[in-house]
CSV table of C-alpha atoms in Angstrom, one decimal:
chain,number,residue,atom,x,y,z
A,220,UNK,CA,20.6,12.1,-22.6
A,221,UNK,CA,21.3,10.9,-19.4
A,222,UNK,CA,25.2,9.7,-18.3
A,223,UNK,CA,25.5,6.5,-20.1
A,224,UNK,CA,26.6,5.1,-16.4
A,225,UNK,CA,23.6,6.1,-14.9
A,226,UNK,CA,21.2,3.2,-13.6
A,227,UNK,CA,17.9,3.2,-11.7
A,228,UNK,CA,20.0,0.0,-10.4
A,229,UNK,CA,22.2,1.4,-8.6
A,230,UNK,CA,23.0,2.2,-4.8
A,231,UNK,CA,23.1,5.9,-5.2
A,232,UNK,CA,19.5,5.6,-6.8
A,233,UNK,CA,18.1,3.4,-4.4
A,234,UNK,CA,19.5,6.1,-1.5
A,235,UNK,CA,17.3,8.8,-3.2
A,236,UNK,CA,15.6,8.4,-6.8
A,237,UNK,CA,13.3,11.8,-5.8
A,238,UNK,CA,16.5,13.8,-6.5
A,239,UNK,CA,16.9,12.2,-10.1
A,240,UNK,CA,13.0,12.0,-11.1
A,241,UNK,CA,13.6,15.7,-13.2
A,242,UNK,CA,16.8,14.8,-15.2
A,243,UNK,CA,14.8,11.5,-16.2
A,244,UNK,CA,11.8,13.1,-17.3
A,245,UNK,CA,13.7,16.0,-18.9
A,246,UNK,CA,16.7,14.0,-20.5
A,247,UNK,CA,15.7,10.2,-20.9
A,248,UNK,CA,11.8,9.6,-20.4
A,249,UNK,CA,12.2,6.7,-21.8
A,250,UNK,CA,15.2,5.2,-20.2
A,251,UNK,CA,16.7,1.8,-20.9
A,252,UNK,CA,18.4,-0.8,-18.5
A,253,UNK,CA,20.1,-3.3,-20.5
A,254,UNK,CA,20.7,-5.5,-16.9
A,255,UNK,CA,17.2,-6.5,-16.8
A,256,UNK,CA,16.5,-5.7,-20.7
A,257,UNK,CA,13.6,-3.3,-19.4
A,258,UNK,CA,12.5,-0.1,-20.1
A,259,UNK,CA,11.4,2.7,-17.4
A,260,UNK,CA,8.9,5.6,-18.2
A,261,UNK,CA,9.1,8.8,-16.1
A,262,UNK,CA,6.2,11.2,-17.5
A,263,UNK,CA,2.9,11.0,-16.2
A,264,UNK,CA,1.3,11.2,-20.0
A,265,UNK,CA,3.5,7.9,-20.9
A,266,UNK,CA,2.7,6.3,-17.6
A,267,UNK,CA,-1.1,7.2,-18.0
A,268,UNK,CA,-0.7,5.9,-21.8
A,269,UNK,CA,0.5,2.9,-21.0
A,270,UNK,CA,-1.8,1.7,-17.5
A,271,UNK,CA,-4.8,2.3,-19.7
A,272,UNK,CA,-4.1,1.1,-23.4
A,273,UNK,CA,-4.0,-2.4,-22.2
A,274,UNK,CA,-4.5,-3.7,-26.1
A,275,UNK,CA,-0.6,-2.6,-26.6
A,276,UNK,CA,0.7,-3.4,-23.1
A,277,UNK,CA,-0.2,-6.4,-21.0
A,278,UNK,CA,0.1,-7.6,-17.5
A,279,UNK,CA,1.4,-10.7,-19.2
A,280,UNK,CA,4.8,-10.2,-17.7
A,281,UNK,CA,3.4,-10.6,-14.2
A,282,UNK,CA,2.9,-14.9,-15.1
A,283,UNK,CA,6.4,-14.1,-14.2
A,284,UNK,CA,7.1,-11.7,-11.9
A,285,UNK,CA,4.2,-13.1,-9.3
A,286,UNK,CA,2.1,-16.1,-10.5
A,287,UNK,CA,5.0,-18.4,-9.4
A,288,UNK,CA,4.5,-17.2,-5.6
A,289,UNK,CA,0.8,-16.1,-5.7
A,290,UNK,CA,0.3,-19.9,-6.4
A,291,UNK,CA,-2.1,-19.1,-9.6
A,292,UNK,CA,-2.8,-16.1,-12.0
A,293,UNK,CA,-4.1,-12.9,-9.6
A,294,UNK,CA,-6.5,-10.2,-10.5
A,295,UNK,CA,-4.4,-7.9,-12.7
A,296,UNK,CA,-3.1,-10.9,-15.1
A,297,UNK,CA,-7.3,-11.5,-16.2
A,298,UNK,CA,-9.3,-10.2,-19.0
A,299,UNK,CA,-12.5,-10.7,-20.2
A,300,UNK,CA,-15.5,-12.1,-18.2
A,301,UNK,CA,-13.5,-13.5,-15.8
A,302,UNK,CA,-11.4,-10.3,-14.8
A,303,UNK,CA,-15.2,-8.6,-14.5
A,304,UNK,CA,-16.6,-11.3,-12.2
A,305,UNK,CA,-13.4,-12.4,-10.0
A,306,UNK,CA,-13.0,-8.3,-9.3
A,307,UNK,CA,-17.0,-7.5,-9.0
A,308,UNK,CA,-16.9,-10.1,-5.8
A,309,UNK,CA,-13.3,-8.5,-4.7
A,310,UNK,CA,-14.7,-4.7,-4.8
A,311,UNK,CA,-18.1,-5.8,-2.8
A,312,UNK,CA,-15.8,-7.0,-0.2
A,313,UNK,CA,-14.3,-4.0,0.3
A,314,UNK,CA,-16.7,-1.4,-0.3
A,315,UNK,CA,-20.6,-0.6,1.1
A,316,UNK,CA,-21.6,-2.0,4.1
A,317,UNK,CA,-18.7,-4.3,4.8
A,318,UNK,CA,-16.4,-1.3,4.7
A,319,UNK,CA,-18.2,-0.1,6.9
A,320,UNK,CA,-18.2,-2.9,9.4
A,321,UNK,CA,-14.2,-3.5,8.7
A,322,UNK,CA,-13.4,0.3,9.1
A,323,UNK,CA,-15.1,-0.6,13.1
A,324,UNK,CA,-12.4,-4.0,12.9
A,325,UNK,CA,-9.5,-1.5,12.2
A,326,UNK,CA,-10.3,0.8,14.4
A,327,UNK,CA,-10.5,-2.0,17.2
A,328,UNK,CA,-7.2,-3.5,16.0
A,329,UNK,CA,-5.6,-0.3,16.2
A,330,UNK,CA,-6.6,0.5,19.5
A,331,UNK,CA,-5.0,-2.6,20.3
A,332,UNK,CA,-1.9,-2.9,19.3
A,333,UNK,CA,-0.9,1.2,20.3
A,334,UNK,CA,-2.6,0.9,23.7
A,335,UNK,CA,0.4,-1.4,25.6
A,336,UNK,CA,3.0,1.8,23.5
A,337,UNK,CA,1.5,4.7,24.7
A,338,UNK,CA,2.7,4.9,28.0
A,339,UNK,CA,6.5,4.5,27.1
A,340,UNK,CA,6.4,8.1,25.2
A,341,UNK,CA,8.0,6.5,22.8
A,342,UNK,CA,7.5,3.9,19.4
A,343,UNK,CA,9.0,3.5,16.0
A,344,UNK,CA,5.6,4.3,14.3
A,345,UNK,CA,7.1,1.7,11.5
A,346,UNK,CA,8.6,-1.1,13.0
A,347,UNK,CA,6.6,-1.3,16.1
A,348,UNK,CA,3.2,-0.6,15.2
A,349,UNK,CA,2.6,0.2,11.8
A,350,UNK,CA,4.2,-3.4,10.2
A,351,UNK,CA,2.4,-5.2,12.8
A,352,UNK,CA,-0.6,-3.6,12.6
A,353,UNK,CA,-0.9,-4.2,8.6
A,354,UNK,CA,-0.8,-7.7,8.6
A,355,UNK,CA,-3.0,-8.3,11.6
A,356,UNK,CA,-6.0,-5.9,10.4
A,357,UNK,CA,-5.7,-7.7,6.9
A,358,UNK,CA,-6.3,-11.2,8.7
A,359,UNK,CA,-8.8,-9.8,11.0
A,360,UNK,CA,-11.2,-8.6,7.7
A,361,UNK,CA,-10.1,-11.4,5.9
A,362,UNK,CA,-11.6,-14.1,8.9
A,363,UNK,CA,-8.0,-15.3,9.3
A,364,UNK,CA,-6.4,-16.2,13.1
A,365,UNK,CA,-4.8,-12.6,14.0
A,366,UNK,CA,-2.8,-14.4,16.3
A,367,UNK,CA,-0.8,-15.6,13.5
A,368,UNK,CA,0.4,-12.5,12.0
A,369,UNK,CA,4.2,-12.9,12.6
A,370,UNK,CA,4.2,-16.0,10.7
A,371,UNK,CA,1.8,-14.8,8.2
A,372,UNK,CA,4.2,-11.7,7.6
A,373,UNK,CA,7.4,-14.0,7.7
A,374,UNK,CA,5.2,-15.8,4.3
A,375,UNK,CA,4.6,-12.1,2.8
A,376,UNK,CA,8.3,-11.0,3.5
A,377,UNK,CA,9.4,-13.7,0.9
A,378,UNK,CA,6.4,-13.4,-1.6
A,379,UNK,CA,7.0,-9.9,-2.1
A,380,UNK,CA,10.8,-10.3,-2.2
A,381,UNK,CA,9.9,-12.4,-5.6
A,382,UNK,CA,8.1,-10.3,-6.8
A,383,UNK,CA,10.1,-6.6,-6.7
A,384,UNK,CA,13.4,-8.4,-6.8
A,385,UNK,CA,15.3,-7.2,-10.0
A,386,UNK,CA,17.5,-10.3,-9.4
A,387,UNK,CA,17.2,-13.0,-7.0
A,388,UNK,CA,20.2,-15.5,-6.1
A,389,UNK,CA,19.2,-19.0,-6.7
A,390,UNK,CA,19.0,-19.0,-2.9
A,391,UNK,CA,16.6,-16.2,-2.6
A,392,UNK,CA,14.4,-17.6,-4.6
A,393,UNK,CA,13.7,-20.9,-3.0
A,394,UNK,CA,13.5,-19.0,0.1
A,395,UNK,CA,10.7,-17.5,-1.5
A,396,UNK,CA,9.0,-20.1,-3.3
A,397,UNK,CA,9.6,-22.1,0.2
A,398,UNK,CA,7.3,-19.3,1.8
A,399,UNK,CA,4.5,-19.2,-0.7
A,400,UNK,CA,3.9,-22.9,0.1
A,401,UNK,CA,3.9,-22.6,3.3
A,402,UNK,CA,1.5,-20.0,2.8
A,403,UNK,CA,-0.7,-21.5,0.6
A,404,UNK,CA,-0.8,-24.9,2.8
A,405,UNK,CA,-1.8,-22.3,5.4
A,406,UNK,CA,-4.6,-21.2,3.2
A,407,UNK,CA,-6.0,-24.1,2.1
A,408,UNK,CA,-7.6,-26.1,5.2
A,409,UNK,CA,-9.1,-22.3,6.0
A,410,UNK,CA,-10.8,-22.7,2.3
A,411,UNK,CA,-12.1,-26.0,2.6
A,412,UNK,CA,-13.8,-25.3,6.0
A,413,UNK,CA,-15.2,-22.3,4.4
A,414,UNK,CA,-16.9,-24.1,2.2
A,415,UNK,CA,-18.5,-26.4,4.4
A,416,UNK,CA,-19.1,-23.1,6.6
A,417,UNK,CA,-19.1,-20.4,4.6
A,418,UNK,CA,-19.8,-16.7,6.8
A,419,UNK,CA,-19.7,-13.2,5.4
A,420,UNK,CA,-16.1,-13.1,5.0
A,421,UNK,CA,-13.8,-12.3,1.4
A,422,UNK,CA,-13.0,-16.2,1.7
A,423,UNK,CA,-16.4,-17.1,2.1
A,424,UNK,CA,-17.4,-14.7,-0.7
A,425,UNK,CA,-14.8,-16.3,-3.0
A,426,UNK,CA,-15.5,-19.9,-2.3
A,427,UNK,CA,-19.5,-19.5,-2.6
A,428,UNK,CA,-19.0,-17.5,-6.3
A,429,UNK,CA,-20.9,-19.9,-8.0
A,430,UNK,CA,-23.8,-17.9,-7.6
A,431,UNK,CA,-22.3,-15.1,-9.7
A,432,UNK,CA,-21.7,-17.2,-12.2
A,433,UNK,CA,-18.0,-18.5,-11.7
A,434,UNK,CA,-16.8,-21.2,-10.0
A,435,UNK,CA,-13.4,-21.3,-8.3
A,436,UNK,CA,-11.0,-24.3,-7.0
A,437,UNK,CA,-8.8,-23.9,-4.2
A,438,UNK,CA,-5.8,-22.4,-6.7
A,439,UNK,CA,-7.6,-20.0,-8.2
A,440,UNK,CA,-8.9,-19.2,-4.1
A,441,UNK,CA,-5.7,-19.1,-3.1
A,442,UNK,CA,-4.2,-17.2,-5.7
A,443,UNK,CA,-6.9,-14.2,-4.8
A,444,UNK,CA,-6.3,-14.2,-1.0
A,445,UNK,CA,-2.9,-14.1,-1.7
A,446,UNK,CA,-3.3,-11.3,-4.0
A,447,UNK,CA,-5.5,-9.7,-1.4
A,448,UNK,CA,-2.9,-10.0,1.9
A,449,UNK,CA,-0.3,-8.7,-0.8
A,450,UNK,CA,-2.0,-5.9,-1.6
A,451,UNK,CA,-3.6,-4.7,1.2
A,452,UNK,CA,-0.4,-5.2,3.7
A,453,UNK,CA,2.8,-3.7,1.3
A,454,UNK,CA,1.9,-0.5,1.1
A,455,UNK,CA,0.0,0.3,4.7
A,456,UNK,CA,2.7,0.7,6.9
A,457,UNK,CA,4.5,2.6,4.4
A,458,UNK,CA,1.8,4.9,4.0
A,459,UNK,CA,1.2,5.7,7.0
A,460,UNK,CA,4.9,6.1,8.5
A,461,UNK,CA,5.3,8.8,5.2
A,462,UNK,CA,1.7,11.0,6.3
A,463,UNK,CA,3.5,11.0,9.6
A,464,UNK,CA,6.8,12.4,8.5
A,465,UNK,CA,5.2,14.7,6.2
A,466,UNK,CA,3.0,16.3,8.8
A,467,UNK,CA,6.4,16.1,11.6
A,468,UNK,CA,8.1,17.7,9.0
A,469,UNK,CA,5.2,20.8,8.0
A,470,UNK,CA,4.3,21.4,11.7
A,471,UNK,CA,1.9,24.2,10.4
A,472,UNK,CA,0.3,21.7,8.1
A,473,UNK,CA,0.0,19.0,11.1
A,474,UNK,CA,-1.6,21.8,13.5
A,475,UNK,CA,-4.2,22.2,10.6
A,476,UNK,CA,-5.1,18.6,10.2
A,477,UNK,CA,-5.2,18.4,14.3
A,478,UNK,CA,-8.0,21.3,14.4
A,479,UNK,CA,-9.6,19.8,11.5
A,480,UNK,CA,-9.7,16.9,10.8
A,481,UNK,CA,-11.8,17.1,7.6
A,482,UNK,CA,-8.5,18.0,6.3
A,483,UNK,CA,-7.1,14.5,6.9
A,484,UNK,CA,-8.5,13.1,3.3
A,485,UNK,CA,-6.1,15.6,1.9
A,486,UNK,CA,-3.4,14.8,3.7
A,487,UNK,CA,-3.2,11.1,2.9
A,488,UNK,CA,-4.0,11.8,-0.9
A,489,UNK,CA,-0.6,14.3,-0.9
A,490,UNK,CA,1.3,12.1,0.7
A,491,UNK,CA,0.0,9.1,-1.7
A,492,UNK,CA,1.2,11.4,-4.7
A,493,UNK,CA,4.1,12.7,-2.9
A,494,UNK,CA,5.8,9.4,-1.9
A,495,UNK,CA,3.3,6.5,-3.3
A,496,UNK,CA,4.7,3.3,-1.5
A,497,UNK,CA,4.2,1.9,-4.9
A,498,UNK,CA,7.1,3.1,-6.8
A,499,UNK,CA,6.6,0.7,-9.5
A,500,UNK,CA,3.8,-1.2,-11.9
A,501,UNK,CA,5.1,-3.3,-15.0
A,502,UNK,CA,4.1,-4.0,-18.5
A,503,UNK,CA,5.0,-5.8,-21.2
A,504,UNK,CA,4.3,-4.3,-24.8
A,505,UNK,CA,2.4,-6.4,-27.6
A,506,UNK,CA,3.9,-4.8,-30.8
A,507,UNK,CA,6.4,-2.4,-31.2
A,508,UNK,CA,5.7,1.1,-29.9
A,509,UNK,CA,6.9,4.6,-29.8
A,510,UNK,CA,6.6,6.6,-26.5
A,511,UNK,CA,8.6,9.4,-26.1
A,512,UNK,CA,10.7,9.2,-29.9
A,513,UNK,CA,11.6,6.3,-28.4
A,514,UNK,CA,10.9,2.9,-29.6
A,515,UNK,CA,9.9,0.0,-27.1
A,516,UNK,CA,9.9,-3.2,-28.6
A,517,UNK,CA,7.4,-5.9,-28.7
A,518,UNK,CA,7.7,-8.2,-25.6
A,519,UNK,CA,9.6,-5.7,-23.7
A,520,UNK,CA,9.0,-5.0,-20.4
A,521,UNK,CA,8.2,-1.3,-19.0
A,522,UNK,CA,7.9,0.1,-15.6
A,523,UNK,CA,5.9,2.4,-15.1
A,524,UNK,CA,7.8,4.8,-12.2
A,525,UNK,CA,4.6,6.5,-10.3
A,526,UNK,CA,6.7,8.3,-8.1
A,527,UNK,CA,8.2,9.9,-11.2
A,528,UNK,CA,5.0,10.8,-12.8
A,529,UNK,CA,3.7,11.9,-9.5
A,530,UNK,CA,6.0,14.4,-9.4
A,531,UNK,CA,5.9,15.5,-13.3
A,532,UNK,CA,5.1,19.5,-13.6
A,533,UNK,CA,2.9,18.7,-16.5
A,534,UNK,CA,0.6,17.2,-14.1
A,535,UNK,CA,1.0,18.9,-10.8
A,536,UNK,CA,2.4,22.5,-9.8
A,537,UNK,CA,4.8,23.0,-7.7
A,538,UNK,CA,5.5,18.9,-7.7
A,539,UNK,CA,8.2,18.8,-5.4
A,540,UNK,CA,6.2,20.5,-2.3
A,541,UNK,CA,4.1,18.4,-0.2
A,542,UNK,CA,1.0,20.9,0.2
A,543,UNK,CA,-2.6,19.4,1.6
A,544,UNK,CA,-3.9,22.3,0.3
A,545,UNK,CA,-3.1,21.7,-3.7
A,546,UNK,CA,-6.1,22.4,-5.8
A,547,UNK,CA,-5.1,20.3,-8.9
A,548,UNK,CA,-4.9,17.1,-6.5
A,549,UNK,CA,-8.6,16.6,-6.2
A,550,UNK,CA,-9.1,14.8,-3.0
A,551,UNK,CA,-12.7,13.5,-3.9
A,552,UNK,CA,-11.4,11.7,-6.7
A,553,UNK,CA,-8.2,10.6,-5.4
A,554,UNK,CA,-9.3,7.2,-3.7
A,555,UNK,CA,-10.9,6.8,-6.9
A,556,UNK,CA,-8.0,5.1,-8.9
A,557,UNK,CA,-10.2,6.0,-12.5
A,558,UNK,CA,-10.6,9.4,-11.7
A,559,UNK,CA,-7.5,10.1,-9.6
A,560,UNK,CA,-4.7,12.6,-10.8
A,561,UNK,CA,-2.0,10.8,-8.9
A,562,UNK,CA,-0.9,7.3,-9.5
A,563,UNK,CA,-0.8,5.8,-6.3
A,564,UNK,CA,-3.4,3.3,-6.9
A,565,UNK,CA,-2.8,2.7,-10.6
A,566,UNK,CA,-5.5,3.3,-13.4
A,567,UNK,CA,-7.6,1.8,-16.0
A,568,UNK,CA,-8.9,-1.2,-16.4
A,569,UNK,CA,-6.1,-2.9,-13.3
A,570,UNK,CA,-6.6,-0.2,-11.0
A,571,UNK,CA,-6.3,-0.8,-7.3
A,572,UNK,CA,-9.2,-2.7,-6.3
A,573,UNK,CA,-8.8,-1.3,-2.7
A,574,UNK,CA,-8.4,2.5,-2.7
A,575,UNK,CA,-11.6,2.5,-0.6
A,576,UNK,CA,-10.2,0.6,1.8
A,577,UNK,CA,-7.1,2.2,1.5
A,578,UNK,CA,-8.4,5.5,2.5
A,579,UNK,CA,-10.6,4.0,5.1
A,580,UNK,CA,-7.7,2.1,6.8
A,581,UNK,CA,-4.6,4.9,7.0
A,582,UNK,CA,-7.9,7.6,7.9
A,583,UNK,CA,-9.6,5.4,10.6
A,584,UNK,CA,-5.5,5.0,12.0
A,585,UNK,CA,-4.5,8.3,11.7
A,586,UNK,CA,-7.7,9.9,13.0
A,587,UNK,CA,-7.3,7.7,16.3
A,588,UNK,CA,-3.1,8.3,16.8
A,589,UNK,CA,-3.7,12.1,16.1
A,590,UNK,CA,-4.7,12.7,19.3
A,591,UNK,CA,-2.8,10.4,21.2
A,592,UNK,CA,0.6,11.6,20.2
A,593,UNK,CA,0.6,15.1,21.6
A,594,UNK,CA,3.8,16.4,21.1
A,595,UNK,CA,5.0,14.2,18.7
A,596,UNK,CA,8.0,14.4,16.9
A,597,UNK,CA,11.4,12.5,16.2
A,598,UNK,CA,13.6,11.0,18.8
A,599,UNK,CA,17.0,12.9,19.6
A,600,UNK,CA,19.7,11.3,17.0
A,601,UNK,CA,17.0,10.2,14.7
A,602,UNK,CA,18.5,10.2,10.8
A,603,UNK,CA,15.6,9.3,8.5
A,604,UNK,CA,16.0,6.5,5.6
A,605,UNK,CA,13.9,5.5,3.2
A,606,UNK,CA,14.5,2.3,1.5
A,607,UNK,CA,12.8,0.0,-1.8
A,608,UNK,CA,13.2,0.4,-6.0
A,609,UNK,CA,9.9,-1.4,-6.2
A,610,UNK,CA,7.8,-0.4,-3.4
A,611,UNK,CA,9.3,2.1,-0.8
A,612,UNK,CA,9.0,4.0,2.6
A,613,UNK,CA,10.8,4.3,5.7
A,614,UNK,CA,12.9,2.1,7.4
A,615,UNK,CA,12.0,3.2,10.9
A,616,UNK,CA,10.4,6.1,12.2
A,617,UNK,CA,11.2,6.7,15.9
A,618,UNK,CA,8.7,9.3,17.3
A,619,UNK,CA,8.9,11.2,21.0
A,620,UNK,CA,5.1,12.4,22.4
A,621,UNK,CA,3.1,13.2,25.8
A,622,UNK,CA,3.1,9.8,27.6
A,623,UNK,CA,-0.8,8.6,27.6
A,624,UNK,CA,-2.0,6.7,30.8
A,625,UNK,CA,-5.3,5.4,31.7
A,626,UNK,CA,-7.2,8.4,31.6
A,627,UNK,CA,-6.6,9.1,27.6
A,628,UNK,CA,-8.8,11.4,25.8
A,629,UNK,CA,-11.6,10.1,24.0
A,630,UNK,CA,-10.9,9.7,20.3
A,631,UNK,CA,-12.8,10.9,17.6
A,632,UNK,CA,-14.1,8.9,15.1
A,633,UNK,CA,-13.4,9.7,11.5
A,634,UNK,CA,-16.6,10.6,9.4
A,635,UNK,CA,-18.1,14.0,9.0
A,636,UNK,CA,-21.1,13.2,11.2
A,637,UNK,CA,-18.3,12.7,14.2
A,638,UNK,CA,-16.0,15.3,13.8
A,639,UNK,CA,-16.4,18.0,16.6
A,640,UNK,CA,-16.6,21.7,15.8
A,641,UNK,CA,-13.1,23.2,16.9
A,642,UNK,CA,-12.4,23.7,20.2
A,643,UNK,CA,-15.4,21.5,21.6
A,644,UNK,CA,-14.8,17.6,22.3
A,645,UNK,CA,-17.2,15.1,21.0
A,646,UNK,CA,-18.3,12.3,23.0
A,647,UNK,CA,-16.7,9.0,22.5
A,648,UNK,CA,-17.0,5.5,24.3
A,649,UNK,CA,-13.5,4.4,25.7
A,650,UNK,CA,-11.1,4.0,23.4
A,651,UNK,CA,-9.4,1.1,24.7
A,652,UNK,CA,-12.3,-2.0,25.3
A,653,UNK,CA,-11.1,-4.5,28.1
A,654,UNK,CA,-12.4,-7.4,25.6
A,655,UNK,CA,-9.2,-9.4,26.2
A,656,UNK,CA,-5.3,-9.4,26.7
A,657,UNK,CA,-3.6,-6.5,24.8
A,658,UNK,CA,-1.1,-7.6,22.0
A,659,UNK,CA,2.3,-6.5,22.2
A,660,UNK,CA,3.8,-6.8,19.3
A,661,UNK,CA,7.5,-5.7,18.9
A,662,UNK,CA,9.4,-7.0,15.9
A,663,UNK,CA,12.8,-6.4,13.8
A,664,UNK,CA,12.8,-5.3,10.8
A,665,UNK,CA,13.2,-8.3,8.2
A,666,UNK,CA,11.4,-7.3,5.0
A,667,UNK,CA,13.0,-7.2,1.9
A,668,UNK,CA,13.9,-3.2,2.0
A,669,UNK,CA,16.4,-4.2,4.7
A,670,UNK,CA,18.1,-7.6,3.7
């Protein structure tokens, strides 16, 4: 048993719930929180059980937890048919041939928004690119105005509030459900053209799904795009601010991934099971059941803690070292939620719908800021914070490097067929394309992590 004033509630959890992960799995793998009435698994076997035995726990609790701001049920509330068709048209979008050709957006969009920051020597890889750069690569393969990402993220600030809030003020909450309208009013003028004009785009794709046999209004439209920017932005600049201070913080493991960068896969899985921005994915049991000796009842909700179960010893050796190298990781498979070992992306039948492009966005980033930040490392006085119960990652990540001028290396694409032998550079168009005025987007941190 755990201190019976112990809470996964409180402040000195919230500062570092790694440091706590063992005494839950050893003492309380099961534990209970009578605040919220919920229960929270630790063990990856009880976490696996209960993401794939989807007869004896539901995604029911999520009418709840996000319906109210994704303006309509989203992907991981449907079963049946519907689940099979609304996901088939989600996955196409994001997989094949259109990965392809949005792996070449975020690429462009990347370049873009780190071009006017390079000269300085300096950026918080967080707040001034990485936040940015998730919204505005989402609306660019999405067909949505870039140029609107600020307000779009303003929206997504409050959605995902709702939704990872263990307790909102009355306040709070109509803050929230204030931004999902304005959100969705956003949305819907862009759905209606679309189907007047529809292009190759996932709104396009959504509003033309007659012809795979399901028809959707403008909620149930909505509801998916919504489900989509949600998705696809929360965890991308938290990703990708964590491989960075992982690598900073195993230099020898950083020079490896610089002289090969085949080895950058690897590094994004590990830091996916060492720190998955993900922290949390609920359930709600049907009947009464036992995990653990300990009984859950029926209509109970449970939280499944992937950060926990990433770092169980039954599932992974040495789980509290981050190590690129691991052999029971299983890189192939990990951007694979259904085969994966770790949890990042979920698994069974709600898994992550966009691992692939997942991977493809953090690796096309990564492999293009590699290069450019020679010499990287933290800014003198920098103290690093990490902050989030429900989804979590850094609050700021101020980095040092080589100034870069105009006459930048060429960067190397990521994909076997581009990757230079070591020690010989590849050829490589410019990386910066005079096809218009470079963005320069600085904001404050205003997300939920840091209200």
């Amino acid at each position: 048993m755990v201190d019976p004033r112990f809470s996964v509630l409180s402040e000195d959890f919230a500062a570092d719930p790694y440091r706590h992960f063992a005494r839950l799995r050893d003492r309380s793998p099961v534990h209970y929180e009578p605040a919220i009435d919920s229960y929270f698994l630790s063990r990856h076997q009880d976490v696996k059980r209960v993401l794939t035995d989807h007869e004896a726990f539901t995604t029911e609790t999520l009418q709840v937890r996000a319906e109210p701001v994704m303006r309509g049920p989203v992907l991981a509330q449907m079963t049946g048919a519907e689940h099979t068709a609304k996901r088939k048209i989600v996955v196409r979008a994001f997989t094949g041939q259109a990965l392809q050709e949005q792996t070449r957006a975020i690429r462009a969009d990347a370049a873009e928004l780190v071009a006017p920051l390079l000269s300085q020597g300096r950026m918080d890889l967080v707040n001034d690119f990485g936040k940015p750069f998730a919204v505005y690569v989402t609306l660019d393969v999405l067909g949505l105005d870039k140029q609107d990402w600020r307000q779009v993220s303003a929206w997504l600030n409050g959605v995902g509030e709702f939704i990872t809030s263990m307790g909102l003020t009355p306040e709070r909450r109509r803050h929230c459900l204030d931004c999902a309208e304005q959100l969705e009013a956003y949305l819907v003028p862009v759905i209606e053209q679309r189907r007047r004009h529809p292009g190759e785009d996932l709104i396009s794709k959504l509003c033309t799904a007659g012809s795979d046999g399901i028809a959707m209004n403008n909620r149930d439209v909505t509801a998916l795009v919504i489900n989509v920017l949600v998705a696809a932005v929360e965890p991308a600049d938290k990703t990708l601010g964590l491989l960075f201070k992982h690598l900073i913080d195993h230099p020898e493991q950083l020079a490896q991934v610089r002289q090969d960068p085949a080895l950058l896969p690897a590094a994004i899985a590990e830091t996916l099971r060492y720190t998955p921005p993900v922290q949390l994915i609920p359930r709600q049991a049907e009947k009464d059941a036992v995990i653990a000796g300990t009984v859950v009842p029926a209509g109970a909700t449970v939280f499944c803690m992937i950060g926990a179960a990433n770092r169980d010893p039954a599932a992974f050796s040495a789980p509290d070292t981050f190590d690129i190298h691991r052999p029971d990781l299983g890189t192939d498979r990990s951007f694979t939620a259904a085969a994966a070992q770790h949890l990042a992306f979920g698994t069974g039948l709600h898994q992550c719908v966009g691992a692939a492009f997942a991977r493809a966005e953090i690796e096309t980033v990564a492999a293009l800021l590699l290069p450019l930040l020679d010499q990287v490392r933290y800014s003198p006085g920098f103290r690093y914070r990490e902050t989030g119960l429900y989804t979590r990652g850094p609050v700021s990540l101020p980095l040092d490097f080589t100034p870069v001028h105009e006459s930048a290396p060429a960067v190397v694409e990521p994909g076997p067929s581009s990757r230079p032998l070591p020690g010989r550079p590849a050829p490589h168009p410019p990386l910066f394309q005079e096809s218009g005025p470079a963005v320069h987007p600085t904001i404050t941190p205003t997300g939920r992590e840091q209200r």
